[in-house]
Coordinates of C-alpha atoms and ligand atoms in Angstrom, one line a residue:
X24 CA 57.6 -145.6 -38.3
X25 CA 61.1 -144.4 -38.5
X26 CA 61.9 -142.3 -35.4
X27 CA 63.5 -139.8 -36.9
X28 CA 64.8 -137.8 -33.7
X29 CA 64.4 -133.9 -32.5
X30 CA 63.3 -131.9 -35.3
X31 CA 66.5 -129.4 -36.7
X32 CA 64.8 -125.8 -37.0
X33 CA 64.9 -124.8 -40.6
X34 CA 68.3 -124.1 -41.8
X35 CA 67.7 -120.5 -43.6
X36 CA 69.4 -120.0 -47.1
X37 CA 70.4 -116.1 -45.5
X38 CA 72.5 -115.0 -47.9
X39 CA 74.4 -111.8 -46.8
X40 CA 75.8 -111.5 -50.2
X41 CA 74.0 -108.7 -50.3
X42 CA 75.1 -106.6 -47.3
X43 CA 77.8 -103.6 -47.1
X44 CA 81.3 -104.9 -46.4
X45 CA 81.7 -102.8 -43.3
X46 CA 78.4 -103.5 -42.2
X47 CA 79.3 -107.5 -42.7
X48 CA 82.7 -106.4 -40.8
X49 CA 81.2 -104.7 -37.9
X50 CA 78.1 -107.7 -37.4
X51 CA 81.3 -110.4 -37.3
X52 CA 83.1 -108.3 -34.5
X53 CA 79.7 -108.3 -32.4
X54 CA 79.2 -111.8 -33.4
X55 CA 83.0 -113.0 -31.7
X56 CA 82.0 -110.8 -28.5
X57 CA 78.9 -113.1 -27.9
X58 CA 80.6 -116.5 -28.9
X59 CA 81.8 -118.5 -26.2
X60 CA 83.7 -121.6 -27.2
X61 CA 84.0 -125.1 -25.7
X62 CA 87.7 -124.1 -23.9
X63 CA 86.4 -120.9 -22.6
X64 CA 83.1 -122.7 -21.2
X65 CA 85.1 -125.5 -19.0
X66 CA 87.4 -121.9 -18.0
X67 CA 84.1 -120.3 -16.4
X68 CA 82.5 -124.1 -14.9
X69 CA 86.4 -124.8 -13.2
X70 CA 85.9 -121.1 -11.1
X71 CA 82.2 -121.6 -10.6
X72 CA 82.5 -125.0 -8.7
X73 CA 85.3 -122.8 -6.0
X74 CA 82.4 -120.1 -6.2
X75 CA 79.9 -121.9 -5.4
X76 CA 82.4 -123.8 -2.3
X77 CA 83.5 -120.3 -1.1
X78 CA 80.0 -119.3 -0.9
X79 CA 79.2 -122.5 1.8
X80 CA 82.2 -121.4 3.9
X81 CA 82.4 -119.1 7.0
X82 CA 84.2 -116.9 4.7
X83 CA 81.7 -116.3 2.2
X84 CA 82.0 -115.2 -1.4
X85 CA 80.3 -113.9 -4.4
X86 CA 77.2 -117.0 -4.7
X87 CA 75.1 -116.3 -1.7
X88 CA 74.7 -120.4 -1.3
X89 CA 71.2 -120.0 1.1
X90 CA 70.2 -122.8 3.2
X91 CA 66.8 -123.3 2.5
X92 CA 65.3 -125.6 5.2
X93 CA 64.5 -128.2 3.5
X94 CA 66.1 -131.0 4.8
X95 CA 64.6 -133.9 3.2
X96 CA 63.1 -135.2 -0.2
X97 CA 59.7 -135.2 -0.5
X98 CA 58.4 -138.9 -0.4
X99 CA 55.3 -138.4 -2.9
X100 CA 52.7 -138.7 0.0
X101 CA 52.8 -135.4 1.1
X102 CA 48.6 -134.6 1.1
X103 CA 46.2 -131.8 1.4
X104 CA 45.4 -128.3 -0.4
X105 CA 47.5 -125.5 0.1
X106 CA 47.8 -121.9 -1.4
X107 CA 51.3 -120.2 -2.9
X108 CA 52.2 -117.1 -3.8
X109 CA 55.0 -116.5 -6.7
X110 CA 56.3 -113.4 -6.9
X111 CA 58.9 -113.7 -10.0
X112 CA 60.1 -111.0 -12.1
X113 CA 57.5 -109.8 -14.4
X114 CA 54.1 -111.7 -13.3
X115 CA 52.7 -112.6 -9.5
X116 CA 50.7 -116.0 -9.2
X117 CA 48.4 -117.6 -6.6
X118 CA 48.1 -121.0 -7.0
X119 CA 45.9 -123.4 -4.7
X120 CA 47.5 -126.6 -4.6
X121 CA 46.0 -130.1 -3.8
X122 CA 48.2 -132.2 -3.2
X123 CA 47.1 -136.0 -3.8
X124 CA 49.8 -137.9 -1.1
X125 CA 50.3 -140.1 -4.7
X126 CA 52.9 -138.6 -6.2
X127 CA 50.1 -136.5 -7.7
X128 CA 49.0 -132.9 -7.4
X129 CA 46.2 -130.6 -9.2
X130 CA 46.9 -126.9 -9.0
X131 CA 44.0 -123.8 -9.7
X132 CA 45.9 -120.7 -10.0
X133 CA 45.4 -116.6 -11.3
X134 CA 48.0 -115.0 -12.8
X135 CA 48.6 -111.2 -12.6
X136 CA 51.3 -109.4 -14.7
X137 CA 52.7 -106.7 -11.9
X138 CA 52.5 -103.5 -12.5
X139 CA 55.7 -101.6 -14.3
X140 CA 55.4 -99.2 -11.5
X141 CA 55.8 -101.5 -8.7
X142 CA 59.6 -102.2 -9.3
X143 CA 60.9 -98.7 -8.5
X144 CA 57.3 -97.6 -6.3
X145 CA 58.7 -95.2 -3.1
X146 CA 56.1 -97.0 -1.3
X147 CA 57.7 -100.3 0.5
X148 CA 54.1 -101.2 1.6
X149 CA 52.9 -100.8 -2.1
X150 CA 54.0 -104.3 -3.1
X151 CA 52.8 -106.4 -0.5
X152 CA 49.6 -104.8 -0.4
X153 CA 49.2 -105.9 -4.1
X154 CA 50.0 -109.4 -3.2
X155 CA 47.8 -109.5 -0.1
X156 CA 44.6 -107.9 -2.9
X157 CA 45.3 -110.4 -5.4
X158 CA 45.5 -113.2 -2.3
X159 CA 42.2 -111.7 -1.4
X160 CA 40.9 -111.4 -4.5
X161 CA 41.6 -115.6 -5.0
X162 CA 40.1 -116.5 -1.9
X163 CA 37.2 -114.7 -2.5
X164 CA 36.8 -116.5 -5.8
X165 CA 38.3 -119.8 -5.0
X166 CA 36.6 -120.6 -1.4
X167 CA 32.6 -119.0 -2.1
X168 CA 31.5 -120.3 1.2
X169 CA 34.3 -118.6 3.2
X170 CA 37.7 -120.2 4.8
X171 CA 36.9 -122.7 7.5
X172 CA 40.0 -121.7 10.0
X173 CA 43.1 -120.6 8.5
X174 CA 44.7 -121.6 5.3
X175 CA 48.5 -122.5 5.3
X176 CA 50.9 -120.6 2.5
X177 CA 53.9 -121.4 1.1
X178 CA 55.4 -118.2 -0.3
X179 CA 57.6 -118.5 -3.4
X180 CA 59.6 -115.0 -3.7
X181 CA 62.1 -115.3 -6.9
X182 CA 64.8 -112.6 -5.0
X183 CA 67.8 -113.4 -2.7
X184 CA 66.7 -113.8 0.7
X185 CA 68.4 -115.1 3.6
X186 CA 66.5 -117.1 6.0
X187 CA 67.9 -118.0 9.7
X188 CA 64.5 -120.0 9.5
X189 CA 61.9 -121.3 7.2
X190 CA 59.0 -118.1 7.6
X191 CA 61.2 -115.6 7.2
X192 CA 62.9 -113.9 4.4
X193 CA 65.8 -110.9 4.8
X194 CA 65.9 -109.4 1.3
X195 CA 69.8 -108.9 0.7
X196 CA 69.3 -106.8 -2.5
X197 CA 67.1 -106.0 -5.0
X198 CA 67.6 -107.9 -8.7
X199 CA 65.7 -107.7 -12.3
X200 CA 65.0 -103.7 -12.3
X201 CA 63.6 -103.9 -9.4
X202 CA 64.1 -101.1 -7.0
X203 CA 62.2 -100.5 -4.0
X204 CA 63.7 -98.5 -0.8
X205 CA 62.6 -100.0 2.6
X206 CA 62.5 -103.4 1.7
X207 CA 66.3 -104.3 1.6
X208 CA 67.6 -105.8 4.7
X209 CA 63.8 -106.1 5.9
X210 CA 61.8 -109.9 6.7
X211 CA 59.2 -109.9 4.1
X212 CA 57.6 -112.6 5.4
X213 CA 56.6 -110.0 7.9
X214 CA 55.6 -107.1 5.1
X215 CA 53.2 -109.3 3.8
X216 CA 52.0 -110.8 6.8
X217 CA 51.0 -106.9 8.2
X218 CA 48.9 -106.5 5.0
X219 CA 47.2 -109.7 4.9
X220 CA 46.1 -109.1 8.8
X221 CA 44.6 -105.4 7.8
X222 CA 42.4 -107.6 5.3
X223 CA 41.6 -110.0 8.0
X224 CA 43.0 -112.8 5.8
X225 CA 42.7 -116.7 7.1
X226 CA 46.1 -117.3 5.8
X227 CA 49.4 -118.4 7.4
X228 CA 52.7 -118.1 6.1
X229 CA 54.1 -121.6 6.5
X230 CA 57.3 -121.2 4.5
X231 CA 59.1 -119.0 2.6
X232 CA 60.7 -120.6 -1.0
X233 CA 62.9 -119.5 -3.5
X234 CA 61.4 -120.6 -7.1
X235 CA 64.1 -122.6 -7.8
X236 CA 64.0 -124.3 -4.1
X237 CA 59.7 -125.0 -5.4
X238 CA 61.1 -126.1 -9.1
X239 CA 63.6 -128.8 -7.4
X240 CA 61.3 -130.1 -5.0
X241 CA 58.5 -130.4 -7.2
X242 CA 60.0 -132.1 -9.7
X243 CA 61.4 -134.5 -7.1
X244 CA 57.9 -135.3 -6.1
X245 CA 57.2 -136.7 -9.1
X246 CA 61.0 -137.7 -10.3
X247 CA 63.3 -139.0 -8.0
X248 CA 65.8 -138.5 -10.7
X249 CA 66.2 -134.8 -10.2
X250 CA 69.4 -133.4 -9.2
X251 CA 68.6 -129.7 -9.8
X252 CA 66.0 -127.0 -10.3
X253 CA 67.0 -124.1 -12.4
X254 CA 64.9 -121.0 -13.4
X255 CA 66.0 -119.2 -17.1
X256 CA 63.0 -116.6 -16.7
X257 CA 63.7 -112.8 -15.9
X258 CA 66.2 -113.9 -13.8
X259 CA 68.7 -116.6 -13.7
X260 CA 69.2 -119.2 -11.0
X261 CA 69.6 -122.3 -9.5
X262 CA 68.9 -125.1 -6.2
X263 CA 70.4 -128.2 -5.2
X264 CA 70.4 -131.0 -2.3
X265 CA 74.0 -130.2 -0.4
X266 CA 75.2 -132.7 2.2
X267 CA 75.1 -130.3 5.6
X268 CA 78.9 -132.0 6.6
X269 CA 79.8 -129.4 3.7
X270 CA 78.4 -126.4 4.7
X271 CA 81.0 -125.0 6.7
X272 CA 78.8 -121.8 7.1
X273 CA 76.7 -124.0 9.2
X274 CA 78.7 -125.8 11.5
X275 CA 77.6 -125.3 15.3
X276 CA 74.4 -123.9 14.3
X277 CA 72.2 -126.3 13.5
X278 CA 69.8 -127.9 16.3
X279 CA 70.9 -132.3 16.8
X280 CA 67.6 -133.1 14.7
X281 CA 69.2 -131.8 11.6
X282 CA 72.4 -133.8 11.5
X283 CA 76.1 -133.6 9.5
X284 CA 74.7 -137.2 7.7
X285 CA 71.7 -135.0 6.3
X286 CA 71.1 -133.0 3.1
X287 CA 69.7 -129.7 2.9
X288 CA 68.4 -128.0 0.0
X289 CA 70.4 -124.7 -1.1
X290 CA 69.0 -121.9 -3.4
X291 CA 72.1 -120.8 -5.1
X292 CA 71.3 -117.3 -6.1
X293 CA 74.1 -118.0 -8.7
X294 CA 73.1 -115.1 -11.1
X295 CA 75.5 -113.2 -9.0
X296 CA 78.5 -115.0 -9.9
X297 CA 81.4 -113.5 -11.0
X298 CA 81.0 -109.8 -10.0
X299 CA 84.8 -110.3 -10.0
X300 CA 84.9 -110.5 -13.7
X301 CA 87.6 -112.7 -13.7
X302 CA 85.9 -115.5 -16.2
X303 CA 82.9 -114.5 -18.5
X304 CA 83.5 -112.7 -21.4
X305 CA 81.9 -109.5 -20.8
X306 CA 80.8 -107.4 -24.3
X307 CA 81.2 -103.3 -24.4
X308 CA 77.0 -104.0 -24.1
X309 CA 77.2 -105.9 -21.2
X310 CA 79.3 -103.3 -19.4
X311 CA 76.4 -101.0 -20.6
X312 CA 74.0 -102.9 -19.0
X313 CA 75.5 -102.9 -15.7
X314 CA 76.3 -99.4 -15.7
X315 CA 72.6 -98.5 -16.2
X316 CA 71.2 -101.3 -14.0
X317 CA 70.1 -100.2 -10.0
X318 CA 72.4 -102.3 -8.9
X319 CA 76.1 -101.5 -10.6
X320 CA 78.4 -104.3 -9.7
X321 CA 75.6 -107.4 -8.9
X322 CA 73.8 -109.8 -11.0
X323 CA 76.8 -110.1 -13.3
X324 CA 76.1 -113.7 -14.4
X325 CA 72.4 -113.1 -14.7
X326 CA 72.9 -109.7 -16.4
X327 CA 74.2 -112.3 -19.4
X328 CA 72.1 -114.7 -19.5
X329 CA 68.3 -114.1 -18.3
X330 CA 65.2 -112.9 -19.9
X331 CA 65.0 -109.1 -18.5
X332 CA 68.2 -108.4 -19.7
X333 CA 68.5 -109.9 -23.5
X334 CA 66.3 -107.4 -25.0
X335 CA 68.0 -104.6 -23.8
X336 CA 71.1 -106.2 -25.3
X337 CA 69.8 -106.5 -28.5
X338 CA 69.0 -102.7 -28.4
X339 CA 71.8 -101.4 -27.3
X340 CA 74.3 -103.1 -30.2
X341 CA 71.5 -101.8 -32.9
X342 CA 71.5 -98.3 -31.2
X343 CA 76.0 -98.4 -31.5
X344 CA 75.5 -99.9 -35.2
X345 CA 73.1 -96.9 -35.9
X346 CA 75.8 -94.5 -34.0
X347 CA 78.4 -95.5 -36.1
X348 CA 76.6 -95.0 -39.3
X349 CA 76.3 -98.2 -40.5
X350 CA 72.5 -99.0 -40.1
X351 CA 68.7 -97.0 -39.7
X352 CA 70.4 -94.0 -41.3
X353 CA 68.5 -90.8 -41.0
X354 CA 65.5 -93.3 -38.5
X355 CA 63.9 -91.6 -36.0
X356 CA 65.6 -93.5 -33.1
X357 CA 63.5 -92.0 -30.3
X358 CA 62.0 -95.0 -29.2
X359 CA 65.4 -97.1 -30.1
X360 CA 66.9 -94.6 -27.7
X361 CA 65.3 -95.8 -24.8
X362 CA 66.4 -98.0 -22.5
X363 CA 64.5 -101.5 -22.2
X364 CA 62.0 -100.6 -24.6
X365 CA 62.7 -104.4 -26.3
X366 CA 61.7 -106.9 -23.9
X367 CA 63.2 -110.4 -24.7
X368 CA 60.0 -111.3 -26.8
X369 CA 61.7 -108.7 -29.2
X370 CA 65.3 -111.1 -30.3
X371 CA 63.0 -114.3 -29.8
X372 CA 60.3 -112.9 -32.9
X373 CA 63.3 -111.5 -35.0
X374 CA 65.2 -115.4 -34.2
X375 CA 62.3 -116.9 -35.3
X376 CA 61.1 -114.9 -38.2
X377 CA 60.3 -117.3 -41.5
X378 CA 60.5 -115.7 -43.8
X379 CA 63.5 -114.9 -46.1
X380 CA 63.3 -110.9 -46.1
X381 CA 62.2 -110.9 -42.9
X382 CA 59.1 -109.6 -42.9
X383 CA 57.8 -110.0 -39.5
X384 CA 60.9 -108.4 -38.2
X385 CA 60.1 -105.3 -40.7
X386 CA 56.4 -105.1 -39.4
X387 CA 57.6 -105.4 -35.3
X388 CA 60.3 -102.4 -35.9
X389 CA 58.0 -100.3 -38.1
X390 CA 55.1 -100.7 -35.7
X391 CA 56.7 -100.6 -32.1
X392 CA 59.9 -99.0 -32.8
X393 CA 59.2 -96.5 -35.4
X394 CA 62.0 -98.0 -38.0
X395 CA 62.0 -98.8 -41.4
X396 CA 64.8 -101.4 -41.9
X397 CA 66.3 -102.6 -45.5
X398 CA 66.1 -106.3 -45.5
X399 CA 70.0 -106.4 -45.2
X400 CA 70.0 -104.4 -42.3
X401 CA 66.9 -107.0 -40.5
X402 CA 69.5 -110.1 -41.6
X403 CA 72.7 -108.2 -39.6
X404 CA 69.9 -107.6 -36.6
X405 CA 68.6 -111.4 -36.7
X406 CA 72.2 -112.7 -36.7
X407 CA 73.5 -110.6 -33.7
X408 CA 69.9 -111.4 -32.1
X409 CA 70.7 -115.0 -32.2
X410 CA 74.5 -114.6 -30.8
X411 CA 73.0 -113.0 -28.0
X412 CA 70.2 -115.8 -27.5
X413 CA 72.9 -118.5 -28.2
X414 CA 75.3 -117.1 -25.4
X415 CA 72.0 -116.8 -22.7
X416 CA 72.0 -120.6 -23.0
X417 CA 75.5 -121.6 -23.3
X418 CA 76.7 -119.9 -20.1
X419 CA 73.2 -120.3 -18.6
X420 CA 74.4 -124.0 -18.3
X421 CA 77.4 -122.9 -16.5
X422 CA 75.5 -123.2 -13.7
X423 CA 74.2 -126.6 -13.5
X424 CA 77.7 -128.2 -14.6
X425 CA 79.2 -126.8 -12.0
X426 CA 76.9 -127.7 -9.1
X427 CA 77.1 -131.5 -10.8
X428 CA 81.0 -131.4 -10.7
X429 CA 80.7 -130.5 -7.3
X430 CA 78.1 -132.8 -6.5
X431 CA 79.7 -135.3 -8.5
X432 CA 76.4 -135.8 -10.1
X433 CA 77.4 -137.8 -13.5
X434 CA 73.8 -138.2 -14.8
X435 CA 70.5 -136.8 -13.6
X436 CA 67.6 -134.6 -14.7
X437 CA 67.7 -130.8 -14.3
X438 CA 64.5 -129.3 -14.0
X439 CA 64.0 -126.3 -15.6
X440 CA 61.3 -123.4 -15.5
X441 CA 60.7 -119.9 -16.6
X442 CA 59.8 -118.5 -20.1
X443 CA 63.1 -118.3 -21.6
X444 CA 63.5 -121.8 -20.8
X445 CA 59.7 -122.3 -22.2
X446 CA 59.7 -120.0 -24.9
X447 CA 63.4 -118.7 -26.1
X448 CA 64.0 -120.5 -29.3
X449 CA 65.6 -123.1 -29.7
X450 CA 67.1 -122.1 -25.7
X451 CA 66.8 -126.1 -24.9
X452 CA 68.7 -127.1 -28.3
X453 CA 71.8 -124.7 -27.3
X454 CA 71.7 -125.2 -23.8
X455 CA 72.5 -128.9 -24.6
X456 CA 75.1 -128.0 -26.7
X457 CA 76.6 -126.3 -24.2
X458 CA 76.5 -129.1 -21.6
X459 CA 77.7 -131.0 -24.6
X460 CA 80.8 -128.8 -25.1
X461 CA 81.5 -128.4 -21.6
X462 CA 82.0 -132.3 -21.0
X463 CA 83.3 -132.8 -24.0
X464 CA 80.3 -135.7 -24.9
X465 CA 80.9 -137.5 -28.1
X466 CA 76.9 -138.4 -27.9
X467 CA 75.1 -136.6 -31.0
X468 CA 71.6 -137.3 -29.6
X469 CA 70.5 -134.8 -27.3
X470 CA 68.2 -137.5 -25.4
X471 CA 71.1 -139.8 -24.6
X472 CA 73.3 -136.8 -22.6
X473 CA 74.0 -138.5 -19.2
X474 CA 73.0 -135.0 -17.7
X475 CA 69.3 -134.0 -18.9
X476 CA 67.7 -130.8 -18.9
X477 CA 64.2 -131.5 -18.3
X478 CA 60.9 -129.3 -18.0
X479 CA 60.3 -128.5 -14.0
X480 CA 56.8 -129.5 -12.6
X481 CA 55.3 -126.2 -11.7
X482 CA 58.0 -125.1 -8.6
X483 CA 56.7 -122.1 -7.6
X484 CA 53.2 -123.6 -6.8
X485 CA 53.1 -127.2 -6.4
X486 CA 56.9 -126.7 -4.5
X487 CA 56.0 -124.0 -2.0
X488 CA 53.3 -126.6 -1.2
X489 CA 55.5 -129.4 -0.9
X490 CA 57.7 -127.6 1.5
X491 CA 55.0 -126.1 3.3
X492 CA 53.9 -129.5 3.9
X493 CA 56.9 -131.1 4.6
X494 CA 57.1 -128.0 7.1
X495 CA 54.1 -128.6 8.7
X496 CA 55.5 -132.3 9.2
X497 CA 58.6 -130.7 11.0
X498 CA 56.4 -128.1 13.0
X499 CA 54.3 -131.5 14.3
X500 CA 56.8 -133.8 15.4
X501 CA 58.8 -130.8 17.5
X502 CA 61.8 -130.9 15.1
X503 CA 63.4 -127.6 13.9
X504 CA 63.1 -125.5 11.0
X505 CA 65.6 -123.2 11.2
X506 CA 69.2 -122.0 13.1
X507 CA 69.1 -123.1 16.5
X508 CA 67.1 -120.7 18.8
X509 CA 65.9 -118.8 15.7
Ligands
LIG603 N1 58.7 -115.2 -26.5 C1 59.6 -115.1 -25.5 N2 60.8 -115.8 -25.6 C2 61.7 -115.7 -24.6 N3 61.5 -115.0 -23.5 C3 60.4 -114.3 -23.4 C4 59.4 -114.3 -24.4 N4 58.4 -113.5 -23.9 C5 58.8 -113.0 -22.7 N5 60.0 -113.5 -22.4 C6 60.8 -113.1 -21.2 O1 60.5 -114.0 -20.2 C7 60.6 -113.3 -18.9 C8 59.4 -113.7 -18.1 O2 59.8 -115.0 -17.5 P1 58.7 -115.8 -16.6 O3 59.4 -117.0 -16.2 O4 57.5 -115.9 -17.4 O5 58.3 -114.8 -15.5 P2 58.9 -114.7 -14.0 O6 60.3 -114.3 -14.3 O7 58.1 -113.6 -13.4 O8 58.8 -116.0 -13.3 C9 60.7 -111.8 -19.2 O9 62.0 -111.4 -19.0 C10 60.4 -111.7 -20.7 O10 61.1 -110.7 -21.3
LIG604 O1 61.5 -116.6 -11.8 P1 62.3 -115.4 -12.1 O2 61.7 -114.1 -11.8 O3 62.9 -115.4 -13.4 O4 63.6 -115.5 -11.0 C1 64.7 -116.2 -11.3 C2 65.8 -115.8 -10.3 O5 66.0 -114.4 -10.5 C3 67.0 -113.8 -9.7 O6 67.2 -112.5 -9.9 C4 66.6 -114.0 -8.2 O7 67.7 -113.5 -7.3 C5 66.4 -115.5 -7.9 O8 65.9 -115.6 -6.5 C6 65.4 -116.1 -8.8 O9 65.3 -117.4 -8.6

């Protein structure tokens, strides 16, 4: 049997022989302002790398660069069942984890999509009282006979959070829509911890993780190979193993058990890089989206790139082709008119739409967005639908180049999560291509890049285990998990 390699998608015949010259005009212009070549690519990795270095310094810059507290590799023998909460972007998760001490774990979770409500609720006590009822809720279902003494927690929370030790979490700001007043600046380690005690809960919060902290240890636990772990999900983000001799940010802080020689595992928060604007090509859209967003100014990178926000870009370039007379003439554009109202499933149907007059894309609009599109006008909105998807992965990979050019990784697996990751298509093809592009790689074959993009073991469960475990090592041997005298 010939191995005949990854499988091309289709190539479409897609002839827009058939579309209005200024309409054809006006879809290449959008087009150009989501392309991002090869040159301009190795432009955005070069001022990365000194963002992600100015972050680590006493000076500080736009990448928050969080120490994590994790300051060693898992070993694979880590043993015992533990429960994790992940609270990402658009669904909560608690997972019990049993970890086998064999490089081998089972996890038994529940999944519960948050409600829309929750990101902007007035109520700061709303949210963690919906995590403690769905922790309660598991427990209940999971342990029948009751919780013999208390159960220890690793708590995965996918938003920046500093942490002068491992069970706690300052929120620094809000990202992904959400919106919530009393929280900022708070340790919600503590929120939840007040909720769970008013429903008599046997649980302690152990540690709290990042998801992409969880995703890289995880995946270490069963990969040694792993360099990174990266989320493409709502949100966009990455972690890594930095040597503490070069966190400067550190220096005189840390207690002798964690020494210069050691490594410590950093949670990025990289979605925030270039709020300067000084090296990605921002579009008239993207500007939009900022503008509209809770948090004008932050995010910029992620605003780009990850899943809550390439919907919204989709819409708004239909809603300024419509404006300027060129497509849905005389449509109702109500629900086109409101912000958000395509989620990122929305591009990833219309990308992946078989058939030649695009007939699942004239059934989606019709039925959920009250339009009735001509089939040139559906080809114009798949093409710009895939720019936009194409760009999400080629500067999503921005990322993980430049944490291996300052790592001097050369090779390595980069474990990946999240559903754009999962489900975008073909996201892993063009994030590839970009890694390609960036280093320039002669290599055709997608499985022989040096650097790998991998799928991440499951981060936000099994990895708040792992680190609550290798915690609970720390906590028994005396050794500290945190700044000194935190
Ligand atoms: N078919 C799809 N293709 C790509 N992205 C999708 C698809 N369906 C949903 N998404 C996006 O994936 C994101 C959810 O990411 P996920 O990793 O599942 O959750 P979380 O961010 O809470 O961890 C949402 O922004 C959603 O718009
Ligand atoms: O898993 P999600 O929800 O897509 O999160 C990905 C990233 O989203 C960013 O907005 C958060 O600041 C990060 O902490 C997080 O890792």
């Amino acid at each position: 049997m010939v191995h005949l390699g990854p499988k091309k998608p289709p190539m479409r015949k897609g002839s827009m022989a058939d579309v209005p010259q200024d309409l054809i005009e006006a879809m290449t212009e959008v087009e150009s302002s989501f392309t991002v070549s090869g040159e301009q690519l190795r432009k955005v990795v070069d001022h990365f790398v000194s963002e992600l270095e100015k972050g680590l310094s006493k000076k500080g810059g736009n990448i928050p660069m969080i120490p994590a507290w994790v300051v060693k590799y898992p070993t694979g023998k880590e043993k015992g069942d533990y429960l994790a909460i992940d609270l990402g972007g658009t669904n909560l998760r608690v997972v019990l984890v049993k970890l086998g001490g064999d490089n081998t774990f089972d996890t038994t979770q529940s999944k519960y999509k948050l409600p829309d409500h929750i990101r902007t609720t007035q109520d700061s006590e709303e949210l963690f009282r919906f995590i403690a009822e769905c922790l309660e809720a598991f427990v209940k279902e999971t342990y029948i006979d009751g919780v013999k003494g208390t159960l220890p927690l690793g708590f995965t929370f996918s938003y920046p959070a500093s942490q002068d030790k491992i069970n706690e979490g300052i929120l620094q700001r809000w990202t992904k829509g959400f919106d919530i007043p009393g929280v900022e600046g708070h340790d919600v380690v503590g929120m939840l911890q007040k909720q769970m005690k008013a429903k008599n809960l046997p649980i302690d919060v152990v540690a709290l993780i990042n998801d992409t902290t969880g995703t890289l240890v995880a995946s270490l636990y069963t990969d040694p190979d792993t360099k990174m772990g990266v989320i493409f999900g709502t949100g966009v983000n990455g972690a890594y193993f930095e040597q503490v001799s070069d966190i400067e940010k550190l220096e005189g802080k840390l207690s002798d058990d964690i020494p210069p020689s050691s490594l410590m595992a950093i949670n990025c928060e990289y979605g925030s890089f270039d709020n300067e604007h000084v090296a990605l090509p921002r579009t008239k859209y993207d500007i939009i989206v900022d503008k509209q967003s809770p948090r004008p100014g932050q995010q910029t990178f992620e605003k780009m790139s990850s899943g809550y926000y390439l919907g919204e870009l989709l819409r708004l370039t239909i809603v300024d082709l419509h404006d300027r007379g060129l497509i849905l003439n005389h449509q109702d554009m109500s629900e086109l008119n409101k912000p958000y109202v395509m989620d990122t499933s929305y591009p990833a149907k219309i990308v992946e739409d078989p058939f030649e007059n695009l007939e699942d894309t004239d059934n989606l609009l019709q039925k959920d967005l009250k339009v009735k599109t001509t089939v040139q006008e559906r080809k114009v909105i798949r093409r710009i639908a895939e720019s936009i998807g194409r760009r999400s992965a080629r500067i999503s990979v921005c990322g993980i180049a430049a944490v291996c050019q300052k790592r001097g990784y050369t090779s390595g697996h980069i474990a990946a999560d999240g559903s754009v990751y999962k489900m975008y298509p073909n996201f892993k093809e063009m994030a590839h291509e970009g890694l390609r592009d960036i280093h320039e790689w002669t290599e055709t074959d997608p499985s022989k890049y040096p650097i790998q993009i991998v799928s991440a073991e499951d981060g936000s469960g099994a990895g708040a285990a792992v680190i609550a475990a290798l915690t609970e090592e720390r906590l028994a041997k005396g050794l500290s998990v945190g700044l000194t005298g935190a």
